[in-house]
mmCIF file of C-alpha atoms in Angstrom:
data_model
loop_
_atom_site.group_PDB
_atom_site.id
_atom_site.type_symbol
_atom_site.label_atom_id
_atom_site.label_comp_id
_atom_site.label_asym_id
_atom_site.label_seq_id
_atom_site.Cartn_x
_atom_site.Cartn_y
_atom_site.Cartn_z
ATOM 1 C CA MET A 14 89.013 42.672 -36.975
ATOM 2 C CA ILE A 15 85.320 42.385 -38.224
ATOM 3 C CA ASN A 16 84.059 43.128 -41.684
ATOM 4 C CA PRO A 17 83.204 46.830 -41.535
ATOM 5 C CA ARG A 18 80.294 46.310 -43.855
ATOM 6 C CA LEU A 19 78.554 44.432 -41.052
ATOM 7 C CA HIS A 20 78.725 47.389 -38.733
ATOM 8 C CA ASN A 21 75.536 48.991 -40.400
ATOM 9 C CA VAL A 22 73.707 45.667 -40.466
ATOM 10 C CA HIS A 23 71.339 45.170 -37.588
ATOM 11 C CA ILE A 24 69.083 42.518 -36.219
ATOM 12 C CA SER A 25 65.662 42.947 -37.872
ATOM 13 C CA GLY A 26 62.988 44.707 -35.758
ATOM 14 C CA ILE A 27 60.815 41.702 -36.557
ATOM 15 C CA ARG A 28 63.028 39.475 -34.487
ATOM 16 C CA VAL A 29 63.359 42.042 -31.641
ATOM 17 C CA ILE A 30 59.711 42.324 -30.906
ATOM 18 C CA ALA A 31 59.150 38.661 -31.557
ATOM 19 C CA GLY A 32 61.906 37.697 -29.022
ATOM 20 C CA LEU A 33 60.245 39.964 -26.388
ATOM 21 C CA ALA A 34 56.885 38.327 -27.119
ATOM 22 C CA GLU A 35 58.191 34.795 -26.662
ATOM 23 C CA LYS A 36 58.936 35.570 -23.054
ATOM 24 C CA ASP A 37 55.337 35.949 -22.061
ATOM 25 C CA PRO A 38 52.759 33.322 -22.708
ATOM 26 C CA ASP A 39 49.960 35.891 -22.380
ATOM 27 C CA VAL A 40 51.119 37.835 -25.301
ATOM 28 C CA ILE A 41 48.995 37.800 -28.652
ATOM 29 C CA ASN A 42 51.859 37.555 -31.036
ATOM 30 C CA LEU A 43 51.156 39.002 -34.324
ATOM 31 C CA THR A 44 54.683 39.362 -35.594
ATOM 32 C CA MET A 45 55.955 36.397 -37.412
ATOM 33 C CA GLY A 46 55.424 35.883 -41.127
ATOM 34 C CA GLN A 47 54.797 32.203 -41.036
ATOM 35 C CA PRO A 48 51.581 30.066 -41.380
ATOM 36 C CA ASP A 49 49.961 28.826 -38.191
ATOM 37 C CA PHE A 50 48.924 25.839 -40.198
ATOM 38 C CA PRO A 51 50.950 22.613 -39.892
ATOM 39 C CA THR A 52 52.729 21.218 -42.974
ATOM 40 C CA PRO A 53 50.107 19.167 -44.772
ATOM 41 C CA GLU A 54 50.456 15.410 -43.675
ATOM 42 C CA TYR A 55 51.219 14.037 -47.216
ATOM 43 C CA ILE A 56 54.337 16.229 -47.298
ATOM 44 C CA LYS A 57 55.436 15.455 -43.774
ATOM 45 C CA GLU A 58 54.996 11.806 -44.615
ATOM 46 C CA ALA A 59 57.301 12.117 -47.669
ATOM 47 C CA GLY A 60 60.031 13.640 -45.348
ATOM 48 C CA VAL A 61 59.640 10.876 -42.897
ATOM 49 C CA LYS A 62 59.842 8.292 -45.596
ATOM 50 C CA ALA A 63 63.032 9.852 -46.978
ATOM 51 C CA ILE A 64 64.665 9.642 -43.626
ATOM 52 C CA GLN A 65 63.361 5.968 -43.021
ATOM 53 C CA ASN A 66 64.798 5.128 -46.582
ATOM 54 C CA ASN A 67 68.114 6.733 -45.748
ATOM 55 C CA MET A 68 67.812 9.442 -48.394
ATOM 56 C CA THR A 69 70.083 11.634 -46.182
ATOM 57 C CA ALA A 70 73.109 12.116 -48.367
ATOM 58 C CA TYR A 71 74.169 15.205 -50.277
ATOM 59 C CA THR A 72 72.328 15.910 -53.391
ATOM 60 C CA ASN A 73 73.489 17.647 -56.604
ATOM 61 C CA THR A 74 74.507 21.211 -55.488
ATOM 62 C CA ALA A 75 71.733 22.701 -57.729
ATOM 63 C CA GLY A 76 69.042 20.248 -56.161
ATOM 64 C CA MET A 77 67.745 16.783 -57.205
ATOM 65 C CA ILE A 78 67.024 16.924 -60.902
ATOM 66 C CA GLU A 79 63.543 15.263 -60.310
ATOM 67 C CA LEU A 80 62.585 18.155 -57.995
ATOM 68 C CA ARG A 81 63.915 20.690 -60.477
ATOM 69 C CA GLU A 82 61.795 19.060 -63.195
ATOM 70 C CA ALA A 83 58.770 19.147 -60.897
ATOM 71 C CA ALA A 84 59.423 22.867 -60.064
ATOM 72 C CA SER A 85 59.666 23.578 -63.734
ATOM 73 C CA ARG A 86 56.251 21.987 -64.461
ATOM 74 C CA TYR A 87 54.681 23.416 -61.449
ATOM 75 C CA MET A 88 55.648 26.998 -62.297
ATOM 76 C CA ASN A 89 54.801 26.663 -65.955
ATOM 77 C CA ARG A 90 51.424 25.424 -65.001
ATOM 78 C CA LYS A 91 50.767 28.106 -62.430
ATOM 79 C CA TYR A 92 52.432 31.250 -64.005
ATOM 80 C CA GLY A 93 53.179 30.360 -67.628
ATOM 81 C CA PHE A 94 56.816 30.688 -67.722
ATOM 82 C CA SER A 95 59.340 28.010 -68.641
ATOM 83 C CA TYR A 96 62.833 27.367 -67.022
ATOM 84 C CA ARG A 97 64.886 24.384 -67.829
ATOM 85 C CA ALA A 98 65.360 21.953 -64.931
ATOM 86 C CA GLU A 99 68.854 21.141 -65.860
ATOM 87 C CA ASP A 100 70.411 24.527 -65.990
ATOM 88 C CA GLU A 101 67.917 27.422 -65.158
ATOM 89 C CA ILE A 102 66.592 26.254 -61.740
ATOM 90 C CA LEU A 103 68.560 26.188 -58.475
ATOM 91 C CA ILE A 104 67.112 24.743 -55.274
ATOM 92 C CA THR A 105 68.101 26.802 -52.256
ATOM 93 C CA SER A 106 67.781 26.792 -48.539
ATOM 94 C CA GLY A 107 64.703 28.997 -48.514
ATOM 95 C CA ALA A 108 64.049 32.062 -50.721
ATOM 96 C CA SER A 109 66.067 34.081 -48.323
ATOM 97 C CA GLN A 110 69.153 32.306 -49.422
ATOM 98 C CA GLY A 111 68.182 32.785 -53.027
ATOM 99 C CA ILE A 112 68.174 36.574 -52.349
ATOM 100 C CA ASP A 113 71.706 36.414 -50.942
ATOM 101 C CA LEU A 114 73.082 34.178 -53.805
ATOM 102 C CA ALA A 115 71.409 36.382 -56.551
ATOM 103 C CA LEU A 116 72.664 39.759 -55.236
ATOM 104 C CA ARG A 117 76.143 38.400 -54.630
ATOM 105 C CA THR A 118 76.197 36.987 -58.235
ATOM 106 C CA ILE A 119 75.077 40.226 -60.074
ATOM 107 C CA LEU A 120 76.434 43.085 -57.989
ATOM 108 C CA GLU A 121 79.818 44.633 -57.659
ATOM 109 C CA GLU A 122 81.361 47.675 -55.957
ATOM 110 C CA GLY A 123 79.417 50.704 -56.670
ATOM 111 C CA SER A 124 76.447 49.027 -58.329
ATOM 112 C CA GLU A 125 73.103 50.535 -57.657
ATOM 113 C CA VAL A 126 69.996 48.535 -56.624
ATOM 114 C CA ILE A 127 66.553 50.187 -56.786
ATOM 115 C CA ILE A 128 64.493 48.930 -53.864
ATOM 116 C CA PRO A 129 60.719 49.975 -53.562
ATOM 117 C CA ALA A 130 60.226 50.841 -49.917
ATOM 118 C CA PRO A 131 59.092 49.754 -47.382
ATOM 119 C CA PHE A 132 60.764 46.378 -47.989
ATOM 120 C CA PHE A 133 61.555 42.968 -46.566
ATOM 121 C CA PRO A 134 64.714 43.484 -44.345
ATOM 122 C CA SER A 135 67.064 41.219 -46.308
ATOM 123 C CA TYR A 136 67.273 43.295 -49.449
ATOM 124 C CA GLU A 137 69.247 46.058 -48.005
ATOM 125 C CA PRO A 138 72.102 44.043 -46.180
ATOM 126 C CA GLY A 139 72.166 41.775 -49.167
ATOM 127 C CA THR A 140 72.918 44.901 -51.179
ATOM 128 C CA THR A 141 75.435 46.589 -49.041
ATOM 129 C CA LEU A 142 77.387 43.594 -48.226
ATOM 130 C CA SER A 143 77.953 43.066 -51.930
ATOM 131 C CA GLY A 144 79.509 46.567 -51.967
ATOM 132 C CA ALA A 145 76.438 47.995 -53.866
ATOM 133 C CA VAL A 146 74.511 51.044 -53.093
ATOM 134 C CA PRO A 147 70.729 50.738 -52.365
ATOM 135 C CA VAL A 148 68.468 53.398 -54.128
ATOM 136 C CA TYR A 149 65.052 53.665 -52.442
ATOM 137 C CA ILE A 150 61.597 54.489 -53.873
ATOM 138 C CA ASP A 151 59.076 55.603 -51.307
ATOM 139 C CA THR A 152 55.896 53.760 -52.492
ATOM 140 C CA ALA A 153 53.618 55.186 -49.635
ATOM 141 C CA PRO A 154 52.254 58.060 -51.803
ATOM 142 C CA ASN A 155 51.065 55.473 -54.409
ATOM 143 C CA GLY A 156 49.341 53.169 -52.003
ATOM 144 C CA PHE A 157 52.533 51.083 -51.354
ATOM 145 C CA LYS A 158 52.652 50.213 -55.031
ATOM 146 C CA VAL A 159 55.764 50.871 -57.321
ATOM 147 C CA ASN A 160 55.240 51.701 -60.936
ATOM 148 C CA ALA A 161 57.372 52.241 -64.043
ATOM 149 C CA ASP A 162 57.426 55.996 -63.735
ATOM 150 C CA MET A 163 58.901 55.774 -60.241
ATOM 151 C CA ILE A 164 61.519 53.259 -61.191
ATOM 152 C CA LYS A 165 62.448 55.515 -64.289
ATOM 153 C CA GLU A 166 63.115 58.460 -61.957
ATOM 154 C CA LYS A 167 65.779 56.473 -60.078
ATOM 155 C CA LEU A 168 67.559 54.747 -63.007
ATOM 156 C CA THR A 169 71.315 55.653 -63.702
ATOM 157 C CA ASP A 170 74.146 54.239 -65.663
ATOM 158 C CA LYS A 171 75.114 52.494 -62.373
ATOM 159 C CA THR A 172 71.774 50.803 -61.937
ATOM 160 C CA ARG A 173 72.474 46.905 -61.912
ATOM 161 C CA CYS A 174 69.216 45.728 -60.422
ATOM 162 C CA VAL A 175 65.590 46.522 -59.647
ATOM 163 C CA ILE A 176 63.945 44.458 -56.881
ATOM 164 C CA LEU A 177 60.303 43.723 -57.084
ATOM 165 C CA SER A 178 58.328 42.004 -54.338
ATOM 166 C CA TYR A 179 54.805 41.195 -54.908
ATOM 167 C CA PRO A 180 52.698 40.491 -53.065
ATOM 168 C CA SER A 181 54.552 42.691 -50.814
ATOM 169 C CA ASN A 182 56.056 42.073 -47.286
ATOM 170 C CA PRO A 183 55.108 44.225 -45.266
ATOM 171 C CA THR A 184 52.026 45.790 -47.039
ATOM 172 C CA GLY A 185 50.435 42.856 -48.725
ATOM 173 C CA ARG A 186 49.917 45.162 -51.859
ATOM 174 C CA THR A 187 50.632 43.498 -55.306
ATOM 175 C CA LEU A 188 51.176 44.536 -58.883
ATOM 176 C CA SER A 189 48.538 44.139 -61.735
ATOM 177 C CA GLU A 190 49.627 42.540 -65.042
ATOM 178 C CA GLN A 191 49.465 45.964 -66.679
ATOM 179 C CA GLU A 192 51.864 47.382 -64.093
ATOM 180 C CA ILE A 193 54.240 44.524 -64.631
ATOM 181 C CA TYR A 194 54.085 45.028 -68.370
ATOM 182 C CA ASP A 195 54.745 48.714 -67.923
ATOM 183 C CA ILE A 196 57.890 47.949 -65.867
ATOM 184 C CA ALA A 197 58.963 45.446 -68.424
ATOM 185 C CA ASP A 198 58.717 48.028 -71.215
ATOM 186 C CA LEU A 199 60.783 50.349 -69.378
ATOM 187 C CA LEU A 200 63.536 47.841 -68.550
ATOM 188 C CA LYS A 201 63.587 45.382 -71.469
ATOM 189 C CA ASP A 202 66.139 47.232 -73.366
ATOM 190 C CA LYS A 203 68.314 48.260 -70.393
ATOM 191 C CA ASN A 204 71.328 46.446 -69.094
ATOM 192 C CA VAL A 205 69.468 46.014 -65.779
ATOM 193 C CA TYR A 206 68.480 42.746 -63.958
ATOM 194 C CA VAL A 207 65.130 42.307 -62.117
ATOM 195 C CA LEU A 208 65.161 40.286 -58.911
ATOM 196 C CA SER A 209 61.497 39.349 -58.483
ATOM 197 C CA ASP A 210 60.640 37.948 -55.027
ATOM 198 C CA GLU A 211 57.359 36.119 -55.651
ATOM 199 C CA ILE A 212 57.328 33.932 -52.452
ATOM 200 C CA TYR A 213 53.769 34.971 -51.614
ATOM 201 C CA SER A 214 52.596 34.294 -55.201
ATOM 202 C CA GLU A 215 50.123 31.598 -54.087
ATOM 203 C CA LEU A 216 48.587 33.850 -51.450
ATOM 204 C CA LEU A 217 46.400 36.251 -53.660
ATOM 205 C CA TYR A 218 42.743 36.667 -52.719
ATOM 206 C CA ASP A 219 41.058 38.668 -55.502
ATOM 207 C CA LYS A 220 43.147 38.048 -58.568
ATOM 208 C CA GLN A 221 45.730 35.828 -60.216
ATOM 209 C CA HIS A 222 49.369 36.329 -59.781
ATOM 210 C CA PHE A 223 51.352 37.515 -62.957
ATOM 211 C CA SER A 224 54.995 36.918 -63.028
ATOM 212 C CA ILE A 225 57.374 39.140 -64.848
ATOM 213 C CA GLY A 226 59.309 35.903 -65.730
ATOM 214 C CA SER A 227 56.374 35.133 -68.160
ATOM 215 C CA ILE A 228 57.175 38.070 -70.453
ATOM 216 C CA PRO A 229 59.374 36.689 -73.047
ATOM 217 C CA GLU A 230 61.558 39.930 -73.400
ATOM 218 C CA MET A 231 62.291 39.770 -69.611
ATOM 219 C CA LYS A 232 63.221 36.153 -69.131
ATOM 220 C CA GLU A 233 66.954 36.796 -69.920
ATOM 221 C CA LYS A 234 67.158 39.622 -67.425
ATOM 222 C CA SER A 235 64.952 38.393 -64.563
ATOM 223 C CA ILE A 236 65.825 36.251 -61.553
ATOM 224 C CA ILE A 237 62.469 34.810 -60.076
ATOM 225 C CA LEU A 238 62.546 33.670 -56.477
ATOM 226 C CA ASN A 239 59.836 31.465 -54.986
ATOM 227 C CA GLY A 240 59.524 28.734 -52.571
ATOM 228 C CA LEU A 241 57.189 26.517 -50.422
ATOM 229 C CA SER A 242 57.547 28.262 -47.012
ATOM 230 C CA LYS A 243 54.323 30.458 -47.217
ATOM 231 C CA SER A 244 52.141 28.462 -49.790
ATOM 232 C CA HIS A 245 52.728 25.045 -48.160
ATOM 233 C CA ALA A 246 53.209 26.045 -44.494
ATOM 234 C CA MET A 247 56.932 24.762 -44.782
ATOM 235 C CA THR A 248 59.036 27.660 -43.303
ATOM 236 C CA GLY A 249 61.124 25.424 -41.143
ATOM 237 C CA TRP A 250 61.925 23.171 -44.004
ATOM 238 C CA ARG A 251 63.957 25.792 -45.692
ATOM 239 C CA LEU A 252 63.139 25.033 -49.262
ATOM 240 C CA GLY A 253 63.339 27.775 -51.968
ATOM 241 C CA MET A 254 63.633 28.076 -55.809
ATOM 242 C CA ALA A 255 65.580 30.486 -57.973
ATOM 243 C CA MET A 256 64.821 30.545 -61.582
ATOM 244 C CA ALA A 257 67.110 32.599 -63.962
ATOM 245 C CA PRO A 258 69.027 32.364 -67.236
ATOM 246 C CA ALA A 259 71.592 29.594 -67.204
ATOM 247 C CA LYS A 260 74.639 31.856 -66.926
ATOM 248 C CA ILE A 261 73.199 33.407 -63.680
ATOM 249 C CA ILE A 262 72.168 29.951 -62.336
ATOM 250 C CA SER A 263 75.561 28.671 -62.930
ATOM 251 C CA GLU A 264 77.189 31.398 -60.926
ATOM 252 C CA MET A 265 74.717 31.228 -58.113
ATOM 253 C CA THR A 266 75.377 27.476 -57.903
ATOM 254 C CA LYS A 267 79.033 28.165 -57.328
ATOM 255 C CA LEU A 268 78.120 30.320 -54.319
ATOM 256 C CA GLN A 269 75.774 27.563 -52.975
ATOM 257 C CA LEU A 270 78.519 25.169 -53.336
ATOM 258 C CA TYR A 271 80.776 27.022 -51.053
ATOM 259 C CA SER A 272 78.185 28.048 -48.549
ATOM 260 C CA THR A 273 75.725 25.253 -47.893
ATOM 261 C CA THR A 274 76.760 22.757 -50.538
ATOM 262 C CA CYS A 275 73.105 21.906 -51.209
ATOM 263 C CA ALA A 276 69.655 22.285 -49.710
ATOM 264 C CA SER A 277 68.521 19.543 -47.216
ATOM 265 C CA SER A 278 67.880 16.226 -49.006
ATOM 266 C CA ILE A 279 64.911 15.553 -46.507
ATOM 267 C CA SER A 280 63.313 18.851 -47.412
ATOM 268 C CA GLN A 281 63.831 18.227 -51.110
ATOM 269 C CA TYR A 282 61.998 14.955 -50.909
ATOM 270 C CA ALA A 283 59.295 16.676 -49.057
ATOM 271 C CA ALA A 284 59.031 19.505 -51.668
ATOM 272 C CA LEU A 285 59.057 16.908 -54.453
ATOM 273 C CA GLU A 286 55.787 15.582 -52.929
ATOM 274 C CA ALA A 287 54.370 18.956 -52.488
ATOM 275 C CA LEU A 288 54.939 19.934 -56.054
ATOM 276 C CA THR A 289 53.707 16.667 -57.595
ATOM 277 C CA LYS A 290 50.645 15.901 -55.493
ATOM 278 C CA GLU A 291 48.075 18.632 -55.279
ATOM 279 C CA THR A 292 45.270 18.393 -52.680
ATOM 280 C CA GLY A 293 42.778 20.875 -51.219
ATOM 281 C CA ASP A 294 45.135 21.929 -48.497
ATOM 282 C CA LEU A 295 46.475 25.068 -50.292
ATOM 283 C CA ASP A 296 42.972 26.216 -51.323
ATOM 284 C CA SER A 297 41.661 25.808 -47.735
ATOM 285 C CA MET A 298 44.571 27.759 -46.260
ATOM 286 C CA GLN A 299 44.177 30.526 -48.868
ATOM 287 C CA SER A 300 40.447 30.758 -48.056
ATOM 288 C CA GLU A 301 41.135 31.058 -44.380
ATOM 289 C CA TYR A 302 43.743 33.711 -44.912
ATOM 290 C CA LYS A 303 41.219 35.726 -47.038
ATOM 291 C CA LYS A 304 38.657 35.570 -44.207
ATOM 292 C CA ARG A 305 41.411 36.765 -41.711
ATOM 293 C CA ARG A 306 42.298 39.606 -44.048
ATOM 294 C CA ASP A 307 38.824 40.834 -44.396
ATOM 295 C CA TYR A 308 38.310 40.509 -40.502
ATOM 296 C CA MET A 309 41.477 42.478 -39.731
ATOM 297 C CA TYR A 310 40.824 45.114 -42.357
ATOM 298 C CA ASP A 311 37.360 45.765 -41.200
ATOM 299 C CA ARG A 312 38.432 45.966 -37.375
ATOM 300 C CA LEU A 313 41.171 48.408 -38.178
ATOM 301 C CA ILE A 314 38.798 50.687 -40.279
ATOM 302 C CA LYS A 315 36.378 50.636 -37.435
ATOM 303 C CA MET A 316 38.998 51.654 -35.114
ATOM 304 C CA GLY A 317 39.726 54.682 -37.274
ATOM 305 C CA LEU A 318 43.017 53.544 -38.564
ATOM 306 C CA LYS A 319 44.140 54.426 -41.979
ATOM 307 C CA VAL A 320 45.157 51.390 -43.982
ATOM 308 C CA SER A 321 45.278 50.048 -47.552
ATOM 309 C CA LYS A 322 43.518 46.733 -47.965
ATOM 310 C CA PRO A 323 46.029 43.996 -48.795
ATOM 311 C CA GLU A 324 45.509 41.917 -51.901
ATOM 312 C CA GLY A 325 47.827 39.068 -50.769
ATOM 313 C CA ALA A 326 50.354 37.647 -48.388
ATOM 314 C CA PHE A 327 49.099 37.710 -44.724
ATOM 315 C CA TYR A 328 50.158 41.060 -43.523
ATOM 316 C CA ILE A 329 48.386 44.411 -42.984
ATOM 317 C CA PHE A 330 50.263 47.717 -42.497
ATOM 318 C CA PRO A 331 48.045 50.453 -40.807
ATOM 319 C CA SER A 332 49.280 54.045 -40.209
ATOM 320 C CA ILE A 333 49.824 55.160 -36.592
ATOM 321 C CA LYS A 334 51.016 58.598 -37.425
ATOM 322 C CA GLU A 335 48.132 60.271 -35.728
ATOM 323 C CA PHE A 336 49.305 59.053 -32.318
ATOM 324 C CA GLY A 337 52.715 60.893 -32.429
ATOM 325 C CA TYR A 338 54.728 57.904 -31.469
ATOM 326 C CA GLN A 339 57.726 56.390 -33.348
ATOM 327 C CA SER A 340 56.783 52.908 -34.609
ATOM 328 C CA MET A 341 59.108 51.129 -32.249
ATOM 329 C CA ASP A 342 57.775 53.122 -29.271
ATOM 330 C CA PHE A 343 54.255 52.352 -30.330
ATOM 331 C CA ALA A 344 55.067 48.583 -30.620
ATOM 332 C CA LEU A 345 56.757 48.475 -27.229
ATOM 333 C CA LYS A 346 54.067 50.314 -25.455
ATOM 334 C CA LEU A 347 51.274 48.173 -27.036
ATOM 335 C CA LEU A 348 53.318 45.062 -25.979
ATOM 336 C CA GLU A 349 53.751 46.468 -22.391
ATOM 337 C CA GLU A 350 50.238 47.691 -21.799
ATOM 338 C CA GLU A 351 48.059 45.255 -23.840
ATOM 339 C CA LYS A 352 50.291 42.303 -24.454
ATOM 340 C CA VAL A 353 49.994 42.462 -28.159
ATOM 341 C CA ALA A 354 53.208 42.057 -30.364
ATOM 342 C CA VAL A 355 53.290 43.766 -33.681
ATOM 343 C CA VAL A 356 56.213 44.831 -35.888
ATOM 344 C CA PRO A 357 57.252 48.445 -35.930
ATOM 345 C CA GLY A 358 57.201 49.768 -39.454
ATOM 346 C CA ASP A 359 60.809 51.026 -39.384
ATOM 347 C CA ALA A 360 61.775 47.269 -39.324
ATOM 348 C CA PHE A 361 61.183 47.656 -43.052
ATOM 349 C CA SER A 362 63.296 50.668 -43.696
ATOM 350 C CA ARG A 363 62.806 54.337 -42.519
ATOM 351 C CA TYR A 364 60.067 54.568 -45.230
ATOM 352 C CA GLY A 365 58.008 52.282 -42.931
ATOM 353 C CA GLU A 366 58.095 54.663 -40.062
ATOM 354 C CA GLY A 367 54.714 55.703 -38.956
ATOM 355 C CA TYR A 368 53.263 52.316 -39.567
ATOM 356 C CA ILE A 369 53.070 48.811 -37.970
ATOM 357 C CA ARG A 370 52.857 45.468 -39.569
ATOM 358 C CA ILE A 371 50.228 43.117 -38.261
ATOM 359 C CA SER A 372 50.538 39.401 -39.326
ATOM 360 C CA TYR A 373 47.096 37.755 -39.748
ATOM 361 C CA ALA A 374 48.767 34.360 -39.992
ATOM 362 C CA SER A 375 47.080 33.506 -36.738
ATOM 363 C CA SER A 376 43.917 31.829 -35.563
ATOM 364 C CA MET A 377 40.660 33.945 -35.693
ATOM 365 C CA GLU A 378 40.444 33.481 -31.924
ATOM 366 C CA LYS A 379 43.943 35.219 -31.456
ATOM 367 C CA LEU A 380 43.058 37.805 -34.058
ATOM 368 C CA SER A 381 39.881 38.718 -32.355
ATOM 369 C CA GLU A 382 41.489 38.958 -28.956
ATOM 370 C CA GLY A 383 44.435 40.816 -30.481
ATOM 371 C CA ALA A 384 42.222 43.337 -32.236
ATOM 372 C CA ASP A 385 40.037 43.896 -28.928
ATOM 373 C CA ARG A 386 43.295 44.791 -27.191
ATOM 374 C CA LEU A 387 44.717 46.956 -29.966
ATOM 375 C CA GLU A 388 41.300 48.749 -29.962
ATOM 376 C CA ARG A 389 41.467 49.534 -26.194
ATOM 377 C CA PHE A 390 45.091 50.778 -26.631
ATOM 378 C CA VAL A 391 44.058 53.009 -29.626
ATOM 379 C CA LYS A 392 41.022 54.435 -27.802
ATOM 380 C CA ARG A 393 43.108 55.677 -24.828
ATOM 381 C CA THR A 394 46.248 56.706 -26.660
ATOM 382 C CA VAL A 395 46.595 60.391 -27.277
ATOM 383 C CA THR A 396 49.117 62.385 -29.317
ATOM 384 C CA VAL A 397 52.260 62.966 -27.398
#
């Protein structure tokens, strides 16, 4: 008497390895995709003030209007697109909830969803639990970057949605402005939505983020997801933003009403401060992530591992194919022998097999020790 669609939904490999790592204090844990920085003080103070002032009641289901107005201004200033606060923005309990609400809104039985792989684990169950069919694109041959030609090959008359995620989790690769325009040119005249997960948009190191939502022809067919978890070190506050045409936001808001009612009021007041008061905290965090990215990339290259240099987020995705292990076996063996926790690539679909994801959202001290241990493991590991 369980929904049969749940039978093929499994706990993410990220959580499996992270759970094992938590049991041993000597483990260098490089699994979790969350900043090691604390939430900036001015944001925390806004949350505390909201509690002290008894701002603890339900808000509007779509989110406080002043927060939606701040989000509209912030996104326009950062990425050049304009969504109306009153009916084109929904405040969600994290971007992950936004994924779920969006897919349940636009999908129906038999719809097809094109998903570039490897991919964040929520996309597949969000698709299948809606009765839709995931259609995968293997991006590894193109350096883990999807392009218009690859999407075109997968389009059918059943295609309802194309999911874009850039910068990408797990690879850290992103798409250029021209690549986004090419995808827009392909899709602008088709009855297909784009679900664009841009949660890592603030964490780009060598270029500016370009959102597909800023292309006028795509606004009516795009659902843009963003949030404060990664950029503002607010993972536990669970605060996301969905931006889309009013007809889509209206339906997503219905779903939110009957699932969570609204996002946490405390988190909303903290987010309002985050979006209206800019300090140097974000720049300093981004600068530190870039140093860590460069350090881990150089260390992996010196170990002889094949890896594409990430342009954003805080992940790096080296190949382990030469060692002959399945990615889960490699991760478990590394954890057992050297007490380093990484995520097996197959946590991000079968197209991630043969790789591991390393999160560099940890201190340089931990990254250095983790890299030393990984290097020892690599040097003595032979093909089985």
